[in-house]
Short mmCIF file of C-alpha atoms in Angstrom, two decimals:
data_model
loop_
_atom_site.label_atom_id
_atom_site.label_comp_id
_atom_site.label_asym_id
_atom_site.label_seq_id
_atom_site.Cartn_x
_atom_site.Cartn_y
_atom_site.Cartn_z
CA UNK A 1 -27.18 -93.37 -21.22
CA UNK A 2 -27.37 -95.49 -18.20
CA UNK A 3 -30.62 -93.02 -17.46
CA UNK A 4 -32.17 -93.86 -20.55
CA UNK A 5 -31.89 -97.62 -20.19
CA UNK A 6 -32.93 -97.40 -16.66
CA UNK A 7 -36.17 -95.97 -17.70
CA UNK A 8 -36.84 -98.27 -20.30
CA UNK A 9 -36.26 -101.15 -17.75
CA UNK A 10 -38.42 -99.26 -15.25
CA UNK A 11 -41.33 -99.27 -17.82
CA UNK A 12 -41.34 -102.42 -18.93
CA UNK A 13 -41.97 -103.95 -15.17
CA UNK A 14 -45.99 -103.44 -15.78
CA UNK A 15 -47.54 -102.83 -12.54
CA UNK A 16 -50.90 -101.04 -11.32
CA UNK A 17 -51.10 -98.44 -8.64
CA UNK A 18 -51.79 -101.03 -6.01
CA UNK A 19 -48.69 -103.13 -7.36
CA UNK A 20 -46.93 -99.51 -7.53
CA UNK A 21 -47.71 -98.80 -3.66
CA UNK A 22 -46.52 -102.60 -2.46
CA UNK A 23 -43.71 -102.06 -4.17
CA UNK A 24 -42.87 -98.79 -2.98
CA UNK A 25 -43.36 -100.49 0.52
CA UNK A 26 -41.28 -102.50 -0.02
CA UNK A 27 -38.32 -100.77 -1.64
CA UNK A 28 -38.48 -98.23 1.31
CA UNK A 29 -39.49 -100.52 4.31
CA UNK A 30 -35.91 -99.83 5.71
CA UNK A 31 -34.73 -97.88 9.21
CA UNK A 32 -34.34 -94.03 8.32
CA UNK A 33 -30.98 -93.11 8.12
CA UNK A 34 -29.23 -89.55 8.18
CA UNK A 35 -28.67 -88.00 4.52
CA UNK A 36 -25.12 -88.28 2.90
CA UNK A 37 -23.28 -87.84 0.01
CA UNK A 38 -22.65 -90.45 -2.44
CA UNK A 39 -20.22 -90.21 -5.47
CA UNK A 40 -21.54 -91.36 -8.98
CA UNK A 41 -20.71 -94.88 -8.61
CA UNK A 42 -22.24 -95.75 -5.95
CA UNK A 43 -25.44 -93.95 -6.89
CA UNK A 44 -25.04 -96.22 -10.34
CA UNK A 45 -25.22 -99.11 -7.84
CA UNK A 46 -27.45 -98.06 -5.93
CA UNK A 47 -29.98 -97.33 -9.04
CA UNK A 48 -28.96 -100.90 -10.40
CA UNK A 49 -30.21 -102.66 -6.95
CA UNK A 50 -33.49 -100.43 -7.18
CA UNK A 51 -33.85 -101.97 -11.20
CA UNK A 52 -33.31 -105.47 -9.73
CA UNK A 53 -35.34 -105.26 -6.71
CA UNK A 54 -38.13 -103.63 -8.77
CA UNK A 55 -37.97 -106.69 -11.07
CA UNK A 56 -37.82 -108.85 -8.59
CA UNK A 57 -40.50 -107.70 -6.57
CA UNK A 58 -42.70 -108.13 -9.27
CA UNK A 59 -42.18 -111.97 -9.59
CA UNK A 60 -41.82 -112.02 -6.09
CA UNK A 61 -45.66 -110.76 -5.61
CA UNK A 62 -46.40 -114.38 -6.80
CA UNK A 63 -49.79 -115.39 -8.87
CA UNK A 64 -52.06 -114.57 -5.94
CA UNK A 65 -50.94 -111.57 -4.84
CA UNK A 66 -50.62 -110.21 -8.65
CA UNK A 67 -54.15 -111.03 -9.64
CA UNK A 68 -55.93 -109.47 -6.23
CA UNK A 69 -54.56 -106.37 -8.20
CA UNK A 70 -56.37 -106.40 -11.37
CA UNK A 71 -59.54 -105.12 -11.79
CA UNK A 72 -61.12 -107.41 -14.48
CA UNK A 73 -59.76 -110.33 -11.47
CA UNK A 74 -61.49 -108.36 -8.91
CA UNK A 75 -64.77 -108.04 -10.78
CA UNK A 76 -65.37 -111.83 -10.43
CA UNK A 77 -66.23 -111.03 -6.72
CA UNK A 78 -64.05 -113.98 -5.66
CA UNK A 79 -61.09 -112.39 -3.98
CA UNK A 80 -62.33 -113.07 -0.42
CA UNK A 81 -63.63 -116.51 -1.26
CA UNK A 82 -59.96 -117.78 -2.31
CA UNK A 83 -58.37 -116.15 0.80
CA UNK A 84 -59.87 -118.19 2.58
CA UNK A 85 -60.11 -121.68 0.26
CA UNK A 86 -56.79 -121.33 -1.82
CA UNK A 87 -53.80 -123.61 -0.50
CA UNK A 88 -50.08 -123.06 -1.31
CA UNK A 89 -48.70 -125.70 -3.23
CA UNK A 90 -45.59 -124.13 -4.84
CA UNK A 91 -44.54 -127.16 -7.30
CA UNK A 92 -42.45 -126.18 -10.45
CA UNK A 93 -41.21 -127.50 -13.57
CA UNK A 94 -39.10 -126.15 -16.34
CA UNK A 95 -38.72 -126.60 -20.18
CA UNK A 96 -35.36 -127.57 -21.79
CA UNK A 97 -35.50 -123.98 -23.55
CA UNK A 98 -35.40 -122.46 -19.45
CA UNK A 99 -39.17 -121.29 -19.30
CA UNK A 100 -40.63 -122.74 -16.25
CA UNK A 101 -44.47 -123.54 -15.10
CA UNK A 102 -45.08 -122.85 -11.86
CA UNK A 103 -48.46 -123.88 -9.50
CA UNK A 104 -48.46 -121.95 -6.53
CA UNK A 105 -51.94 -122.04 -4.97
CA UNK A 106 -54.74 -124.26 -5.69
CA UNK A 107 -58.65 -123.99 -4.73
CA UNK A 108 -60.67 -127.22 -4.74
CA UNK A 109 -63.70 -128.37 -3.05
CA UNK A 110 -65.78 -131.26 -5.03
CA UNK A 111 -67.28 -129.28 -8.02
CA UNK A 112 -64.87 -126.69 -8.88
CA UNK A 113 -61.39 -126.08 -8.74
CA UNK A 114 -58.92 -122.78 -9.51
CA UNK A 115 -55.23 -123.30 -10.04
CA UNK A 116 -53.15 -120.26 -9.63
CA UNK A 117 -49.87 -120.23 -11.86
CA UNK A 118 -46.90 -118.63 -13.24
CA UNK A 119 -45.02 -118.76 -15.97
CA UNK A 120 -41.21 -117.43 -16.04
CA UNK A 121 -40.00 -116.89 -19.47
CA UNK A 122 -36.16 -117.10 -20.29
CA UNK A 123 -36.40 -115.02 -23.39
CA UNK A 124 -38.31 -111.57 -23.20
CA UNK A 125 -41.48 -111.97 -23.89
CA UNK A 126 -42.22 -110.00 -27.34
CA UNK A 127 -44.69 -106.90 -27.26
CA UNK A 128 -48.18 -108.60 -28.86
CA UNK A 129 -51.31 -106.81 -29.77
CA UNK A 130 -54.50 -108.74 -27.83
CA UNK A 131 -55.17 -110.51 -31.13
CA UNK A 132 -51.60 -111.98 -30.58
CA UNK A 133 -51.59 -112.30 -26.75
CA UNK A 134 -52.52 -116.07 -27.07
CA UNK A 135 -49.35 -117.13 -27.95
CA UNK A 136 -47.74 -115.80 -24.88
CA UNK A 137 -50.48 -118.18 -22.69
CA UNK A 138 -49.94 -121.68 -21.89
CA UNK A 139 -52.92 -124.13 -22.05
CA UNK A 140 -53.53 -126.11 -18.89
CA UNK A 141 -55.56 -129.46 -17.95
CA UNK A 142 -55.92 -131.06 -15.45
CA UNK A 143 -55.51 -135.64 -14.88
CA UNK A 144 -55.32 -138.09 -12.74
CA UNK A 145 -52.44 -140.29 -12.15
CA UNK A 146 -54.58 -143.07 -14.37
CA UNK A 147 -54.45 -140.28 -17.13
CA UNK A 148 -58.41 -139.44 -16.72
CA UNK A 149 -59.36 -135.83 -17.67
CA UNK A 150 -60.82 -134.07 -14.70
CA UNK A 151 -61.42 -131.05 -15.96
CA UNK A 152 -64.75 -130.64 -17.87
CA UNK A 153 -64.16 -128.20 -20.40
CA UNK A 154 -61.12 -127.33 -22.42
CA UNK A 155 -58.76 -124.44 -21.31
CA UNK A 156 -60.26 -120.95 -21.70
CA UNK A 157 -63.97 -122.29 -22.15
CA UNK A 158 -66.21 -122.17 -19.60
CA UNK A 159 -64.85 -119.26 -17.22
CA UNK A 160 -63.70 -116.23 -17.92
CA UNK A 161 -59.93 -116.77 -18.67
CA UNK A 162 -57.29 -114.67 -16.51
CA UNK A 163 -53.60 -114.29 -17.62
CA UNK A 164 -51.14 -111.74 -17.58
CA UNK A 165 -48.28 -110.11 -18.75
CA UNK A 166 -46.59 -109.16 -15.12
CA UNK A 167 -43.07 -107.96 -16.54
CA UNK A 168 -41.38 -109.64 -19.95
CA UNK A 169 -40.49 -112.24 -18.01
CA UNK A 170 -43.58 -113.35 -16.21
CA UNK A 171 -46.93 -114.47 -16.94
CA UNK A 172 -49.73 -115.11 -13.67
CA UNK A 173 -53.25 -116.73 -14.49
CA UNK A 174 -55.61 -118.28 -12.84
CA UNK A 175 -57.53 -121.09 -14.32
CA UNK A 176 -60.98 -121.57 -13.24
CA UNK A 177 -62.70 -125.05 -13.97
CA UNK A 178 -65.64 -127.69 -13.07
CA UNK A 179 -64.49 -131.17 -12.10
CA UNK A 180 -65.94 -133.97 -13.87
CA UNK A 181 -65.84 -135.94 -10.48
CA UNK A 182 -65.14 -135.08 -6.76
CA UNK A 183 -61.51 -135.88 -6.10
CA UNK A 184 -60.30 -136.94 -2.61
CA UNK A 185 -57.86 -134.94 -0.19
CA UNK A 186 -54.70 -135.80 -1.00
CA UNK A 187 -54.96 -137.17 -4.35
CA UNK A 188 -52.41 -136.72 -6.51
CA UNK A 189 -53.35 -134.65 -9.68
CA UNK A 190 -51.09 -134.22 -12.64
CA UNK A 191 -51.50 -130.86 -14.43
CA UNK A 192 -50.86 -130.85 -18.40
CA UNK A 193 -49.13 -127.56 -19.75
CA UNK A 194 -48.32 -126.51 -23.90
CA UNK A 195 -47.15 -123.51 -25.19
CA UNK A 196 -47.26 -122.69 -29.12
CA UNK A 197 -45.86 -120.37 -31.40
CA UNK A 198 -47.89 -119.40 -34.51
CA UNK A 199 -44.77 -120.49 -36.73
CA UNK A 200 -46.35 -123.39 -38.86
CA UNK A 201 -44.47 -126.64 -38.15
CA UNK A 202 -44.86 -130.13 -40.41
CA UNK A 203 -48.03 -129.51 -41.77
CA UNK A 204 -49.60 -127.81 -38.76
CA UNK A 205 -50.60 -124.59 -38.33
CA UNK A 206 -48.63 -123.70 -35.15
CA UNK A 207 -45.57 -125.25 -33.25
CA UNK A 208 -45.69 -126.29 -30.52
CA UNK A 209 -42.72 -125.08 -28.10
CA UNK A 210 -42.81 -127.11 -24.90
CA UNK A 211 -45.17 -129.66 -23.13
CA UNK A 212 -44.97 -130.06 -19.43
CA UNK A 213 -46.59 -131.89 -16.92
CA UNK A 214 -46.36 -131.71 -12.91
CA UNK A 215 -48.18 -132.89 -9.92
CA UNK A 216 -49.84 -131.75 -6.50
CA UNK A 217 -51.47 -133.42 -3.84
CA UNK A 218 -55.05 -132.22 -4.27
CA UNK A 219 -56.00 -130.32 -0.98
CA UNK A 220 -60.17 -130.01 -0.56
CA UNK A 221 -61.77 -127.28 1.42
CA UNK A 222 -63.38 -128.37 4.23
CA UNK A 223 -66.92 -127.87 3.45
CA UNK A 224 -68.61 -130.23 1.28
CA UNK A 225 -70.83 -129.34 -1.75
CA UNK A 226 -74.84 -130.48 -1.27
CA UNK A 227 -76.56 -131.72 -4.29
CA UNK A 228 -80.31 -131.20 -4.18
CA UNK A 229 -82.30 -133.29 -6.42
CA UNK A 230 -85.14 -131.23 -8.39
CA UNK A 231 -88.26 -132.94 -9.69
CA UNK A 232 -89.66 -130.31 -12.46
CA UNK A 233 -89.99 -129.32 -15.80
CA UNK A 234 -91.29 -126.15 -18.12
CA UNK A 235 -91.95 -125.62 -21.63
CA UNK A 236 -89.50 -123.40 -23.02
CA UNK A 237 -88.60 -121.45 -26.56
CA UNK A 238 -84.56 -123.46 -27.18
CA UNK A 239 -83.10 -123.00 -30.26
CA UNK A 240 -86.01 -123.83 -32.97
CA UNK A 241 -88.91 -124.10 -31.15
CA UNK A 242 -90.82 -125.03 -28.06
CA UNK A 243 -89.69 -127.74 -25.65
CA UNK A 244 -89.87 -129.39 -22.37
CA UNK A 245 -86.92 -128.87 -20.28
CA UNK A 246 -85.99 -130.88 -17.22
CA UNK A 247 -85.23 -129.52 -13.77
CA UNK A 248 -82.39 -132.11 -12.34
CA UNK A 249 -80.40 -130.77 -9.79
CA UNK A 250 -79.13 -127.77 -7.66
CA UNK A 251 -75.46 -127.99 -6.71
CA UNK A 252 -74.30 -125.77 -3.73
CA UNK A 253 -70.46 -125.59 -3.15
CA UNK A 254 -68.06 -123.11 -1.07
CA UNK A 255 -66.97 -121.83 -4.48
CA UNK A 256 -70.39 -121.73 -6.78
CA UNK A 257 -73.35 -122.69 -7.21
CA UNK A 258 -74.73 -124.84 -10.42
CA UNK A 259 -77.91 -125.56 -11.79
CA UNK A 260 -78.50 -128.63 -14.08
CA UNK A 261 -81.14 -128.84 -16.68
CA UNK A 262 -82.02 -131.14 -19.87
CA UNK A 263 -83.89 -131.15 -22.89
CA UNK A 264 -84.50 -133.33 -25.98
CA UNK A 265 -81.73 -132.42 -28.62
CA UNK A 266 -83.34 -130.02 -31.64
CA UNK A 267 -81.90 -129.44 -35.10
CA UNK A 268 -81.62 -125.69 -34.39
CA UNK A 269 -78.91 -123.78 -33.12
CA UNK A 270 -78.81 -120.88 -31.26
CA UNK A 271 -78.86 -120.39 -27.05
CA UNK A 272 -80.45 -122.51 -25.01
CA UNK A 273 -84.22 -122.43 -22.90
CA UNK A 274 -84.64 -118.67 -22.02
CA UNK A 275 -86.39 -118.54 -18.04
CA UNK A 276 -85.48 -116.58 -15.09
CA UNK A 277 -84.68 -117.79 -11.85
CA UNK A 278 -86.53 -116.75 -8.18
CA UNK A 279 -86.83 -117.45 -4.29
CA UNK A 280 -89.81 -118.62 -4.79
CA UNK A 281 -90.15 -117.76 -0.87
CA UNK A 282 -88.88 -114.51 -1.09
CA UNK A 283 -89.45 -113.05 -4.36
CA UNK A 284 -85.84 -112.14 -4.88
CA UNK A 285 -84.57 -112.45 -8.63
CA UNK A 286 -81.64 -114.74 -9.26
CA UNK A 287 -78.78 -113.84 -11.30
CA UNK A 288 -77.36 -116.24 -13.47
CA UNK A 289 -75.27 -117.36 -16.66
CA UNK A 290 -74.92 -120.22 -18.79
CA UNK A 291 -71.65 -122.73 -18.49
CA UNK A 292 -70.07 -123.78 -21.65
CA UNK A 293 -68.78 -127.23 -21.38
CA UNK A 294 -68.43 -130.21 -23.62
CA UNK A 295 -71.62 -132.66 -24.13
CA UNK A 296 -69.77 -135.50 -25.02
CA UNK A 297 -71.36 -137.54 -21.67
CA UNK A 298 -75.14 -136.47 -22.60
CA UNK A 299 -77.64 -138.80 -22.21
CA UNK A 300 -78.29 -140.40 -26.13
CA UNK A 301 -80.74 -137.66 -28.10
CA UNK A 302 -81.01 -135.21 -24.63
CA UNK A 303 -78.24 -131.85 -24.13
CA UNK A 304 -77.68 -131.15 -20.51
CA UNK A 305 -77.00 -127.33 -19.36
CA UNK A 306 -75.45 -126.12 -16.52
CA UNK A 307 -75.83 -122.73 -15.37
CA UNK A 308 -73.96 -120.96 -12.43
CA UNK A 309 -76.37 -118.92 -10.26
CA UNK A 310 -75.36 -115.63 -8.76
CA UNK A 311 -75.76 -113.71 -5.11
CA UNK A 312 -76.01 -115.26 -2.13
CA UNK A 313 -78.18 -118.48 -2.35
CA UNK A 314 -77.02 -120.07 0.81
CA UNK A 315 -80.35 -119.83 2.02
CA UNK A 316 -82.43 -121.32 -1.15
CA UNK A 317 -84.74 -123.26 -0.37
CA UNK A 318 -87.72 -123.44 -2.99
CA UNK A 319 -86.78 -122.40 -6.45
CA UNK A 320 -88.78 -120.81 -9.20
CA UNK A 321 -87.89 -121.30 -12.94
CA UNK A 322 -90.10 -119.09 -15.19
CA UNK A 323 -89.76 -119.09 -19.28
CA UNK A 324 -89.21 -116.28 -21.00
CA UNK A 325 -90.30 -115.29 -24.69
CA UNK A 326 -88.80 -112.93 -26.63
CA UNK A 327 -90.55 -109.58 -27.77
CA UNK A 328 -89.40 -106.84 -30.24
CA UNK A 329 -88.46 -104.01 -27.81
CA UNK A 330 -89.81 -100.39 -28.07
CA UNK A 331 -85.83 -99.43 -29.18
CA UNK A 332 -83.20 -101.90 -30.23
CA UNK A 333 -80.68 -99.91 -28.34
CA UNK A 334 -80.17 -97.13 -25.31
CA UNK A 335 -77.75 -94.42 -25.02
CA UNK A 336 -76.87 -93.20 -21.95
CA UNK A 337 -74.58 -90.31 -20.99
CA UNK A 338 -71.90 -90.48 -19.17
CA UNK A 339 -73.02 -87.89 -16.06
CA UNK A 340 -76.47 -90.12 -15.67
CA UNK A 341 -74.83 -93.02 -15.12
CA UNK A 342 -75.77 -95.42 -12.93
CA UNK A 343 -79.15 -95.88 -14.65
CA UNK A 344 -81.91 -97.66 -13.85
CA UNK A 345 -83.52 -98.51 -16.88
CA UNK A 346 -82.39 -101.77 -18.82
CA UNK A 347 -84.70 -100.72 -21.85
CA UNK A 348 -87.31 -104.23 -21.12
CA UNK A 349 -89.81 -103.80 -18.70
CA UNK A 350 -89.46 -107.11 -17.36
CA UNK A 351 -85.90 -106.49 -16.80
CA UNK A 352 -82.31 -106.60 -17.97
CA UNK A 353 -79.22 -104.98 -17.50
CA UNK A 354 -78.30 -101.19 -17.89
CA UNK A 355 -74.74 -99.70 -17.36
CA UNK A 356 -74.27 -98.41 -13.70
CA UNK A 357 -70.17 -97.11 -14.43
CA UNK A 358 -67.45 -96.30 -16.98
CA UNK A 359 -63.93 -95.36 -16.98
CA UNK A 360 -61.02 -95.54 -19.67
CA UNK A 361 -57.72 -97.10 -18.14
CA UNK A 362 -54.36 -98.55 -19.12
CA UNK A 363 -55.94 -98.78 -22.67
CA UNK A 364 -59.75 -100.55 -21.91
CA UNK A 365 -62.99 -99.19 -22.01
CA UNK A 366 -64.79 -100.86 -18.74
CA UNK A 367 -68.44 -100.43 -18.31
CA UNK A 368 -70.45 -101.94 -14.99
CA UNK A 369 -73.93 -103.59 -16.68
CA UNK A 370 -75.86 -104.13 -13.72
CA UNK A 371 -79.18 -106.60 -13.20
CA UNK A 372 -82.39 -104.76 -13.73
CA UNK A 373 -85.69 -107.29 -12.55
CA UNK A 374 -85.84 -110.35 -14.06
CA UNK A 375 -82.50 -111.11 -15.89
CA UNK A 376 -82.30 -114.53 -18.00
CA UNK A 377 -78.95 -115.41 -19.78
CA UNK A 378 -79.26 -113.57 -23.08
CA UNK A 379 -77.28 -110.86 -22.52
CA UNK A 380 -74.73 -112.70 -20.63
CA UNK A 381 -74.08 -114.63 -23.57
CA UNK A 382 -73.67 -111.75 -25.76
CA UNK A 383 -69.97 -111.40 -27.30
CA UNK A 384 -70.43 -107.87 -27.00
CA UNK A 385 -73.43 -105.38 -25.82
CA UNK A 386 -71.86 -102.06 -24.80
CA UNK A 387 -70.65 -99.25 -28.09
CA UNK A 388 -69.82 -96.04 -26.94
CA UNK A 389 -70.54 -92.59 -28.70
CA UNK A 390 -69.23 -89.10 -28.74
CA UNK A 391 -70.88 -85.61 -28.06
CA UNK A 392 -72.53 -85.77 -31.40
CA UNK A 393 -73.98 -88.80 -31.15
CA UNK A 394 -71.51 -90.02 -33.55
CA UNK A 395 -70.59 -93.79 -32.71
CA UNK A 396 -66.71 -94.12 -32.04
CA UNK A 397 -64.85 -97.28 -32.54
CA UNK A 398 -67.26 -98.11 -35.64
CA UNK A 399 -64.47 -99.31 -38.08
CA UNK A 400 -61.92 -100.61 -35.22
CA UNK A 401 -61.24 -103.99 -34.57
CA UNK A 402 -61.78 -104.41 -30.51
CA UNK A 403 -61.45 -107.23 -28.28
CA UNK A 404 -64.51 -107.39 -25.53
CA UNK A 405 -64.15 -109.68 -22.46
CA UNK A 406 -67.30 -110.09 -19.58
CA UNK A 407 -66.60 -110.71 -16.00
CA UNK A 408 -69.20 -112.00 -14.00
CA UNK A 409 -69.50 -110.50 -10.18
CA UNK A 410 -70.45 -114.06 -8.33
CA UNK A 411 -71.73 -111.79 -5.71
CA UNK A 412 -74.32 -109.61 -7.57
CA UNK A 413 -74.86 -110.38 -10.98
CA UNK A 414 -72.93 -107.25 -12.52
CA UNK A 415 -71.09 -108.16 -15.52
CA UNK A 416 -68.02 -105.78 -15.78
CA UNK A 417 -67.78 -105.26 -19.93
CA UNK A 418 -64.31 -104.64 -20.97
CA UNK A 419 -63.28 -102.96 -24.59
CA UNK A 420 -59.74 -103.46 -25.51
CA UNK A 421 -59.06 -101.54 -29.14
CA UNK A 422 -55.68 -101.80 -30.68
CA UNK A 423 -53.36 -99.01 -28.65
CA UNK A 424 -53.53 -96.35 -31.73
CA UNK A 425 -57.24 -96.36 -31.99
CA UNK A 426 -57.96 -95.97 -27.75
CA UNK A 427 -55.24 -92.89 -28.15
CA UNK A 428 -57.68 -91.30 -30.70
CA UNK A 429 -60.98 -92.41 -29.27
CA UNK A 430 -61.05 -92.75 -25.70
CA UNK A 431 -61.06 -89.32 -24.71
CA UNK A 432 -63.77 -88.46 -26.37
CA UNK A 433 -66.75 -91.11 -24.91
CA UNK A 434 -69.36 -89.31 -24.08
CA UNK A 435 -72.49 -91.70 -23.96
CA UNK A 436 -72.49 -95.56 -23.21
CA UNK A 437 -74.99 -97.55 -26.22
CA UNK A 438 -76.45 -100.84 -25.25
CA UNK A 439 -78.43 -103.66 -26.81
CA UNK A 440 -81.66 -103.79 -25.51
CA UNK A 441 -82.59 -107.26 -25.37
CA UNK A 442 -86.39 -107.89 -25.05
CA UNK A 443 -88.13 -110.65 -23.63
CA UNK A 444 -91.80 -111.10 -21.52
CA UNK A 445 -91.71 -113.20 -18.54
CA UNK A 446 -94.72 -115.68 -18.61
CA UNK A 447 -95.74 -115.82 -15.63
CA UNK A 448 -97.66 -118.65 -14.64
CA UNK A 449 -95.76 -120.88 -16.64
CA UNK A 450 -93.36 -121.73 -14.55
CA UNK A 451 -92.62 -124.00 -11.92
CA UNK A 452 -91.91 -123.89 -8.08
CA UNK A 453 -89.24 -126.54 -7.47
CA UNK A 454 -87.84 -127.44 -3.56
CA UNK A 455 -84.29 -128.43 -3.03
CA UNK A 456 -84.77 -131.92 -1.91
CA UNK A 457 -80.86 -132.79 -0.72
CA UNK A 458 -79.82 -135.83 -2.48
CA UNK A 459 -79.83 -139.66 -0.33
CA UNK A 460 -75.79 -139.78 -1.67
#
């Protein structure tokens, strides 16, 4: 019996095979002793102090350590980059039902920021499904001590979100945001935190379970972001129709790079201008995808976009911004089998992105879409853009209902595609992927129309 339940407790402290060797280190870091016999309860105790070591070692790995584990968290091409930039901060509060919010590191230089957190749950945390999992998330923002919002988008919008289910007790993220305003070392900052339930409460949809606040002194890298001022503009297809669209600035920070852009407000919706980025020195395309934020401070009748540019860009000096238009491509879609991956061929001439890797894992389909030529942002806006057949040709997952998450590689470009289906439909499908399907999406590059723009560094 005791067995049984010790295997049950094992399984439910969810760690991956890095996780799994750390721990192992650390359960067995320990002088080697000759071998003798133990009676049965002692070996009880013994196998209770490996259940709550286990446990604890999992918290213990903290928010950091537990996300420079992951995969999807390691696909962001950041991992370095916060070694070096995150501080510890290790503040805490906790909620009268015994859950407690926890920020233990913090990134910041004067355009973005990252908070690193943990929730520890008093209650077990209940098994979801990934159309459930939000409820097991808190929602974070971030003020000042004068109560104004810092952060520029709402929780889970602009970057792709990170949270996790560690054991049923613990939950590490790390949020990812754009400041609306530089914010000087040593400020204090005052971090907002709700959790719901999806119980309706007084008229409301959901209930809302706790609401927390704590502060940090705000701790700033030490190199400063440079804000180049850009003087150029393009016609470009947005939404419904030709427009001119305004090249503002170039923002270079230790922790990303942003482009700023803005255009006379349409009636159409849709994505925004469609161009691709160069070195207009070297040659060398430039990666990039769109950020999602709010436009409530827009300039009256004008939408400003920002876009986060990809690779190494440190030494950028004259930028080229080239529209794109879109063409019907020879085939809506490629297929791809698994034993010619990479490949090499995004389906558009003028470039794209075509799968370079697959496995199936811990219940997720992961495919590596890798930049081909000229990439703009279509594709990295798609909600979806990888199916996967069988043998036959036969599409699989066709009548499932999947979740699909992108991570962006800040290094290269590669956006890591990741399938979740519900656990009874990857137990029936997964084995039998045999070909990788993606959207072909065609556009021409017209060349000549763009514009070569130099980083002028801004007088402030």
């Amino acid at each position: 019996m005791f067995k049984e339940d010790y295997r049950k407790e094992m399984d439910a402290v969810k760690l991956n095979e890095r996780q799994k060797e750390r721990l192992t280190a650390l359960l067995t870091a320990q002088p080697v002793r000759r071998a003798r016999r133990i009676g049965r309860t002692a070996l009880a105790a013994a196998v209770a102090c490996a259940l709550l070591a286990a446990t604890a070692a999992a918290y213990a790995l903290g928010a950091f350590d537990y996300l420079t584990g992951q995969d999807e968290f390691l696909s962001l091409g950041q991992t370095e980059l916060y070694r070096q930039v995150a501080r510890e901060v290790g503040v805490s509060v906790t909620a009268d039902n015994g859950d407690r919010l926890s920020v233990e590191r913090v990134a910041m230089d004067d355009t973005f920021g990252t908070i690193f957190y943990s929730v520890h749950f008093e209650e077990a945390l209940p098994e979801l499904e990934w159309s459930d999992s939000w409820l097991l998330y808190p929602t974070l923002t971030l003020y000042t001590e004068d109560g104004e919002q810092l952060s520029e988008e709402g929780f889970r919008g602009s970057f792709e979100e990170q949270a996790y289910v560690a054991d049923e007790h613990t939950v590490y993220g790390a949020w990812r945001f754009l400041l609306r305003r530089p914010v000087a070392d040593g400020e204090t900052l005052f971090l907002r935190s709700e959790r719901y339930s999806d119980q309706p409460s007084e008229g409301r949809l959901y209930t809302r379970l706790w609401a927390l606040e704590l502060s940090f002194p705000a701790q700033i890298t030490g190199e400063k972001s440079r804000r180049f001022d850009l003087d150029g503009s393009i016609e470009a297809w947005i939404k419904d129709g030709m427009r001119e669209v305004e090249v503002l600035s170039l923002t270079r920070s230790p922790m990303g790079t942003l482009l700023k852009l803005r255009y006379a407000r349409g009636t159409g919706t849709g994505l925004g201008p469609e161009f691709i980025l160069r070195d207009a020195d070297t040659g060398a395309n430039i990666p990039y995808a769109p950020v999602h934020t709010s436009h409530w401070n827009d300039p009256e009748g004008y939408e400003e976009q920002l876009y986060e540019l990809f690779g190494d860009v440190s030494k950028l000096k004259n930028l080229e911004i080239v529209p794109t238009e879109r063409v019907t491509p020879d085939t809506p879609d490629r297929i791809v089998a698994l034993e010619d991956l990479p490949a090499a061929d995004s389906g558009n001439p003028d470039g794209g992105y075509a799968p370079a890797s697959y496995r199936a894992e811990d219940g997720k389909l992961v495919v590596e879409m890798k930049p081909v030529g000229a990439v703009n942002s279509i594709y990295a806006d798609l909600g979806n853009g990888v199916y996967f057949r069988d043998a036959n040709g036969e599409q699989l997952f066709r009548d499932c209902v999947v979740k699909v998450e992108k991570f962006k590689d800040r290094t290269d470009g590669t956006i890591t595609v990741v399938t979740i289906p519900k656990a009874a439909d990857y137990e029936a499908y997964a084995d039998q992927v045999a070909a990788i399907e993606f959207i072909v999406v065609g556009y021409r590059v017209l060349e000549g129309s763009g514009v070569r723009v130099p980083l002028q560094p801004c007088a402030d």
